[in-house]
Coordinates of C-alpha atoms in Angstrom, one line a residue:
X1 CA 16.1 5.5 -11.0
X2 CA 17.2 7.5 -13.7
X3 CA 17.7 11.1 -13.7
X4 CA 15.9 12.0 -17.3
X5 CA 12.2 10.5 -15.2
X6 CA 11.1 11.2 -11.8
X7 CA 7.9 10.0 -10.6
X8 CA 5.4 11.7 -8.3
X9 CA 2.5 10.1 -6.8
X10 CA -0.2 11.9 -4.1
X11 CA -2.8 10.2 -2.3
X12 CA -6.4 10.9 -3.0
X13 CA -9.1 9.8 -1.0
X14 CA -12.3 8.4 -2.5
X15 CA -15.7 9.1 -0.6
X16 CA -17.1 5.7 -1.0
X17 CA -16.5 2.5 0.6
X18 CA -14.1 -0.3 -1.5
X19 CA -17.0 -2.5 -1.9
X20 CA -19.0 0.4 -4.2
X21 CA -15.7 0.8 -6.0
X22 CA -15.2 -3.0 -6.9
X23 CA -18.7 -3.3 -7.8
X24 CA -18.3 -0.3 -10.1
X25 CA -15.5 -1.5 -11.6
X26 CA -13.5 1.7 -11.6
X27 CA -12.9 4.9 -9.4
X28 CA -14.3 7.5 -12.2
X29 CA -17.9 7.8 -10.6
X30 CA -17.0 8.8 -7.3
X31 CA -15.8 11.8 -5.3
X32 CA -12.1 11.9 -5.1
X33 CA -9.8 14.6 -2.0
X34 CA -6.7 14.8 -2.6
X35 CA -3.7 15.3 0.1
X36 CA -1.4 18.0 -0.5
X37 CA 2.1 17.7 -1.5
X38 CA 4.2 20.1 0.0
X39 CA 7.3 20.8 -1.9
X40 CA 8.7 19.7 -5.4
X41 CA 10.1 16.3 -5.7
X42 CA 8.6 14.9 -3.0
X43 CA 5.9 11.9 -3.4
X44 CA 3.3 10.0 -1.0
X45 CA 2.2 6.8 -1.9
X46 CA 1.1 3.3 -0.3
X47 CA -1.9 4.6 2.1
X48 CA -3.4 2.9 4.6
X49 CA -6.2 4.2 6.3
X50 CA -7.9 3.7 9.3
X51 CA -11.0 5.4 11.3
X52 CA -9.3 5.7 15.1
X53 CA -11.7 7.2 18.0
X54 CA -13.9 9.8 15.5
X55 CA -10.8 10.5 13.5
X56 CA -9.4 9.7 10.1
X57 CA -5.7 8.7 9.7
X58 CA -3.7 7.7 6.6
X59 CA 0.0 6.5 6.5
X60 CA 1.9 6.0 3.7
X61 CA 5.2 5.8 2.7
X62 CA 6.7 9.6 2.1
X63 CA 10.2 9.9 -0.3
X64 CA 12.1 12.9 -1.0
X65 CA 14.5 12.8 -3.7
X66 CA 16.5 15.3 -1.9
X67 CA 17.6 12.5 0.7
X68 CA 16.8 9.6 -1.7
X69 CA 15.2 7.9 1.8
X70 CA 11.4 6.7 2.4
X71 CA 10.1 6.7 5.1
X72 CA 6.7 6.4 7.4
X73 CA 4.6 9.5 7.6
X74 CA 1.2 9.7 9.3
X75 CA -2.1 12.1 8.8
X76 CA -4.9 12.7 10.9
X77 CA -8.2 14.1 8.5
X78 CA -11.1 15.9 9.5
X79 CA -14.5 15.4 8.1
X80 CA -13.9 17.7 5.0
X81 CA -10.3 15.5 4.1
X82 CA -8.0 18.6 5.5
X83 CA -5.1 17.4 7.1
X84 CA -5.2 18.7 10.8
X85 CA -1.7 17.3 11.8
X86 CA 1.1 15.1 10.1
X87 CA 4.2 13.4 11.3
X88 CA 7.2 11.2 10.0
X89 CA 5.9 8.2 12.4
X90 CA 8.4 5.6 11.2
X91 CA 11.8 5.7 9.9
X92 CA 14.6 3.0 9.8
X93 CA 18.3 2.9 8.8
X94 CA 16.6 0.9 5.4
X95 CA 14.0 2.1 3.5
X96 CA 10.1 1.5 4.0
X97 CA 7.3 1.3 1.8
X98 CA 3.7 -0.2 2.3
X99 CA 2.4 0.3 5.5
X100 CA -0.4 -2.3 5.8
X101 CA -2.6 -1.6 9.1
X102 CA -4.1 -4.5 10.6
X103 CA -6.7 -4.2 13.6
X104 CA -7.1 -7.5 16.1
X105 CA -7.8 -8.6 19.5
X106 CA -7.9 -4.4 20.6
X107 CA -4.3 -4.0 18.4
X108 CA -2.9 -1.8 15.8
X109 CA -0.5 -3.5 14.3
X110 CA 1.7 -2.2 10.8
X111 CA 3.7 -4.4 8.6
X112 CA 5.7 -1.9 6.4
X113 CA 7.4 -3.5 3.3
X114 CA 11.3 -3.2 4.0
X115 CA 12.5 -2.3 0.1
X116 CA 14.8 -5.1 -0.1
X117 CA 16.1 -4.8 3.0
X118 CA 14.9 -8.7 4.1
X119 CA 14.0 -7.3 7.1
X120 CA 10.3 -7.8 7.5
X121 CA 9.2 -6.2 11.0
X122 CA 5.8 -6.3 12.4
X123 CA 5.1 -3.0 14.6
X124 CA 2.7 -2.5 17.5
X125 CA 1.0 0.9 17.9
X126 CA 2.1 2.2 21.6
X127 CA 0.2 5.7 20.7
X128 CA -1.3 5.0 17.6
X129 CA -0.7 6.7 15.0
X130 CA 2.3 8.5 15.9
X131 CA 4.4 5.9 18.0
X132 CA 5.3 2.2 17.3
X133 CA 7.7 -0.4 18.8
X134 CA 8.9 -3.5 16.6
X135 CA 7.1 -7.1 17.9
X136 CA 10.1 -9.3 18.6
X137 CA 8.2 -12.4 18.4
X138 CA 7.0 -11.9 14.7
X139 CA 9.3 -13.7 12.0
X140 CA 8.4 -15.0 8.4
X141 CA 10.9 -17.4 6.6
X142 CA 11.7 -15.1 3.5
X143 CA 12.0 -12.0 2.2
X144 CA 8.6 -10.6 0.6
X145 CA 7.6 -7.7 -1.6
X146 CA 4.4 -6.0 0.1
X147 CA 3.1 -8.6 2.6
X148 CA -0.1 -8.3 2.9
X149 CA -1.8 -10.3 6.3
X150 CA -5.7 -10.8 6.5
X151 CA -7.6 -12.8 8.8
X152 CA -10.5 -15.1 7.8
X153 CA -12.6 -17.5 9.8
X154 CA -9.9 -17.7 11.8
X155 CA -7.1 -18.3 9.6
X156 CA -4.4 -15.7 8.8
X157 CA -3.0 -15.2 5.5
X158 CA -0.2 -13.9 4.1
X159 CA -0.4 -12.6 0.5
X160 CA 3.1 -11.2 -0.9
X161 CA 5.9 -11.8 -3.8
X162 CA 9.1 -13.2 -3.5
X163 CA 11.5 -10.8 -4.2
X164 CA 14.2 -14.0 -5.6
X165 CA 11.0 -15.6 -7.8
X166 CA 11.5 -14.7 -11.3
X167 CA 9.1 -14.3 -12.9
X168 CA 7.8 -12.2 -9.4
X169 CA 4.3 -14.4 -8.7
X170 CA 2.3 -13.6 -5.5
X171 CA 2.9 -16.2 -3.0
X172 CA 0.6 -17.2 -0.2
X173 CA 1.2 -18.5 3.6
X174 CA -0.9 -18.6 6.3
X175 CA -0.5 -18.9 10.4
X176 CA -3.4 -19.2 13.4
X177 CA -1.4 -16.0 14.9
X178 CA -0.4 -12.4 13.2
X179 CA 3.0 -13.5 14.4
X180 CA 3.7 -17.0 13.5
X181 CA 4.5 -19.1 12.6
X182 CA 4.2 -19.4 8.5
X183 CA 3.6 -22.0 6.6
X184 CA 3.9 -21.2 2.7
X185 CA 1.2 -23.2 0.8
X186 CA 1.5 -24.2 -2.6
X187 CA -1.6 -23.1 -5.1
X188 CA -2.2 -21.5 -8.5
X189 CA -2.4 -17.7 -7.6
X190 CA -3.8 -16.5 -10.9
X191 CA -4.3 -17.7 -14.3
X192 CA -4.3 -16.1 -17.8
X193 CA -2.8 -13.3 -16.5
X194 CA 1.1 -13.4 -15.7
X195 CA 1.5 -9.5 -15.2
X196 CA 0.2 -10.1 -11.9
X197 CA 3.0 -9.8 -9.2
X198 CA 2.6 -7.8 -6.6
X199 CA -0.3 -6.7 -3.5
X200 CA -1.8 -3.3 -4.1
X201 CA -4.2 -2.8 -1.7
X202 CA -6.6 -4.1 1.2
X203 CA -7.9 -7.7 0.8
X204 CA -12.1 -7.5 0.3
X205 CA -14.2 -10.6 2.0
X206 CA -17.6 -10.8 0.7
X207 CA -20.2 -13.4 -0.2
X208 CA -17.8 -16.4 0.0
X209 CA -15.1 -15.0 -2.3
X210 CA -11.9 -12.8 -1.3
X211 CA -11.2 -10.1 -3.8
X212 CA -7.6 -9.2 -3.9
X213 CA -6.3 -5.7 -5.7
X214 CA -2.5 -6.4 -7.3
X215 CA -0.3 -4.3 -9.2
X216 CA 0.3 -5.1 -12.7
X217 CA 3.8 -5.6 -14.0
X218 CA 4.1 -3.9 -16.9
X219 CA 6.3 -1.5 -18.5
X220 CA 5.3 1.8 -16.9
X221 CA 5.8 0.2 -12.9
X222 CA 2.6 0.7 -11.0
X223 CA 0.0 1.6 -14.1
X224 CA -2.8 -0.1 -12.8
X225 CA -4.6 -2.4 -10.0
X226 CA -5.9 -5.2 -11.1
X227 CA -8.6 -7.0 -9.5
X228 CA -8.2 -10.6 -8.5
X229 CA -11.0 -12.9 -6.6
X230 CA -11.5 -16.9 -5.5
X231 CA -13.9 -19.5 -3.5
X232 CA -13.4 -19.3 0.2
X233 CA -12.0 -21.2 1.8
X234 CA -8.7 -21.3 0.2
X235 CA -6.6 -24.5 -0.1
X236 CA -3.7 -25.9 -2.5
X237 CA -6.5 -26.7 -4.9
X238 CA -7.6 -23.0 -4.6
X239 CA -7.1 -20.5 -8.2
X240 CA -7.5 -16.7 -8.3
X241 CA -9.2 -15.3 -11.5
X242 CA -8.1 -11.8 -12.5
X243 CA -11.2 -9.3 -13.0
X244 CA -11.7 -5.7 -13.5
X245 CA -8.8 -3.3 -14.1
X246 CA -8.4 -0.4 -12.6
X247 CA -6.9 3.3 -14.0
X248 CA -6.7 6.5 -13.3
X249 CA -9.3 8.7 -14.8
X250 CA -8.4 11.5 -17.0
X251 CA -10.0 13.9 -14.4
X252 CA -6.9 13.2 -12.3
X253 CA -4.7 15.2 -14.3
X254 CA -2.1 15.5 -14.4
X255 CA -1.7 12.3 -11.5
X256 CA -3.2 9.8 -14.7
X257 CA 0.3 8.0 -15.4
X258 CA -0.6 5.4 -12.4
X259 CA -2.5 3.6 -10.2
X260 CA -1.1 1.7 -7.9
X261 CA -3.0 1.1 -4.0
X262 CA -6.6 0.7 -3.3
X263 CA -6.7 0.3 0.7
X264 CA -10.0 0.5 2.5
X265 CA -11.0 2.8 5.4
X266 CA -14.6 2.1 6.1
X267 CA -16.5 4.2 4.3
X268 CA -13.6 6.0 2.7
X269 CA -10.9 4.5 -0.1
X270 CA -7.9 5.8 -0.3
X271 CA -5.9 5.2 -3.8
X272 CA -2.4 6.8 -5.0
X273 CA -1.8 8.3 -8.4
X274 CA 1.2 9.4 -10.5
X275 CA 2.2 12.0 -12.8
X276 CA 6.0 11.7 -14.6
X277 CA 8.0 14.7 -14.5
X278 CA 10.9 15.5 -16.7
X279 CA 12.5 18.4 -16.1
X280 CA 16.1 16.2 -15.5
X281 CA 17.8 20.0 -15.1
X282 CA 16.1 20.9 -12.0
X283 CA 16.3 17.2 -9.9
X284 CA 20.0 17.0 -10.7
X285 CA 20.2 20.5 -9.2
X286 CA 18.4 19.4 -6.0
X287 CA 20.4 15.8 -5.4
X288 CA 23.3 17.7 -6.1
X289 CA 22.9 20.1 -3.3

């Protein structure tokens, strides 16, 4: 990462439900809160949210470029988007990204994205959100770039990128259990569009289509989620078509440099956003130290 750019991102969350958003085709029209950063060169991004007994909770991945190390942080939100309490919930000797949340049969589960680590660990919620304990019985056959698990008629699937594919394509498996195993299945994943390469976001299920949001690959990582849909049920026949694009509006200044997660939480959306900063003097001051 080089000295002369650090990126920033914060998590805002949007009072209206991911449906509204995808039908709107952009974030602009809606009510955005964001959470505070506490600190300078520190950055939140990747949320996950999830209503839990009256309460609103949000984790996402939390780096400081003081100890160059991401981690797992958690945040309970009352009804006016204040944090009431947060905690580092998750922290390994490799780096995580991307905690996905997944609900089923009366489980939380999280699958965090290891960073290149190769070691993909599901997590079981003992106290959720504040305590988890790795699932021994979960394995995948590769390494993956933000896997992404949702269930449909029920049929798991697995959305992710190979981190040896190049170019980086998302990749699909699927399973008749959360923990295996995976079968990869071979299909067109998108077409017209190869910028396309990564998960972003909360799979959407509506009227006979599922609507995935992805990153874009471009030269400024992160810029944008794109919007990418196809025909239930899927197969090897099966094609997703890229749709709307979604930026940060200019009202998010200075956070307008990227958009990168669009995660549902019922009737909240919570999306990340990043600003560049440049001031090389002061972060070579702070890693130095």
């Amino acid at each position: 990462m080089s000295i002369f750019r650090t990126d920033i991102w914060k998590i805002g969350a949007i009072i209206a439900p991911i449906q509204r958003i995808i039908e709107a085709g952009s974030i602009d029209p809606f009510p955005i809160h964001w959470l505070p950063l506490n600190g300078s060169f520190r950055s939140l991004s990747d949320p996950f949210g999830m209503w839990h007994k009256g309460d609103l909770y949000v984790l996402a991945k939390y780096y400081d470029y003081r100890t160059r190390k991401s981690v797992i942080k958690a945040f309970r939100l009352n009804r006016m988007f204040q944090v009431m309490e947060e905690r580092v919930v998750l922290s390994e000797t490799w780096n995580l990204a991307y905690p996905t949340l997944i609900e089923d049969d009366g489980e939380i589960w999280m699958l965090p994205d290891p960073c290149g680590s190769n070691r993909l660990t599901l997590y079981r919620a003992v106290d959720f959100p504040w305590r988890w304990e790795a699932v021994p019985e979960f394995s995948f056959s590769c390494p993956t770039i933000n896997a992404t698990p949702t269930k449909s008629d029920g049929v798991w699937w697995m959305f992710y990128t190979s981190p040896d594919s190049a170019p980086k394509t998302l990749k699909i498996a699927q399973s008749t259990h959360l923990c295996g195993p995976w079968e990869n299945i071979s299909m067109q994943t998108t077409e017209g569009d190869k910028s396309i390469s990564r998960m972003g976001g909360s799979p959407v299920i509506q009227e006979g289509r599922i609507i995935l949001p992805t990153r874009t690959d471009s030269n400024v990582y992160g810029d944008s989620v794109r919007l990418i849909d196809a025909t239930l049920p899927l197969s090897t026949t099966s094609s997703f078509n890229p749709g709307t694009e979604l930026r940060a509006p200019a009202r998010c200044a200075p956070y307008t440099q990227g958009l990168h997660t669009l995660s549902a939480a019922g009737d909240v959306t919570f999306i990340d956003a990043k600003r560049i900063d440049r001031n090389w003097l002061h972060r070579l001051i702070i890693e130095a130290r």
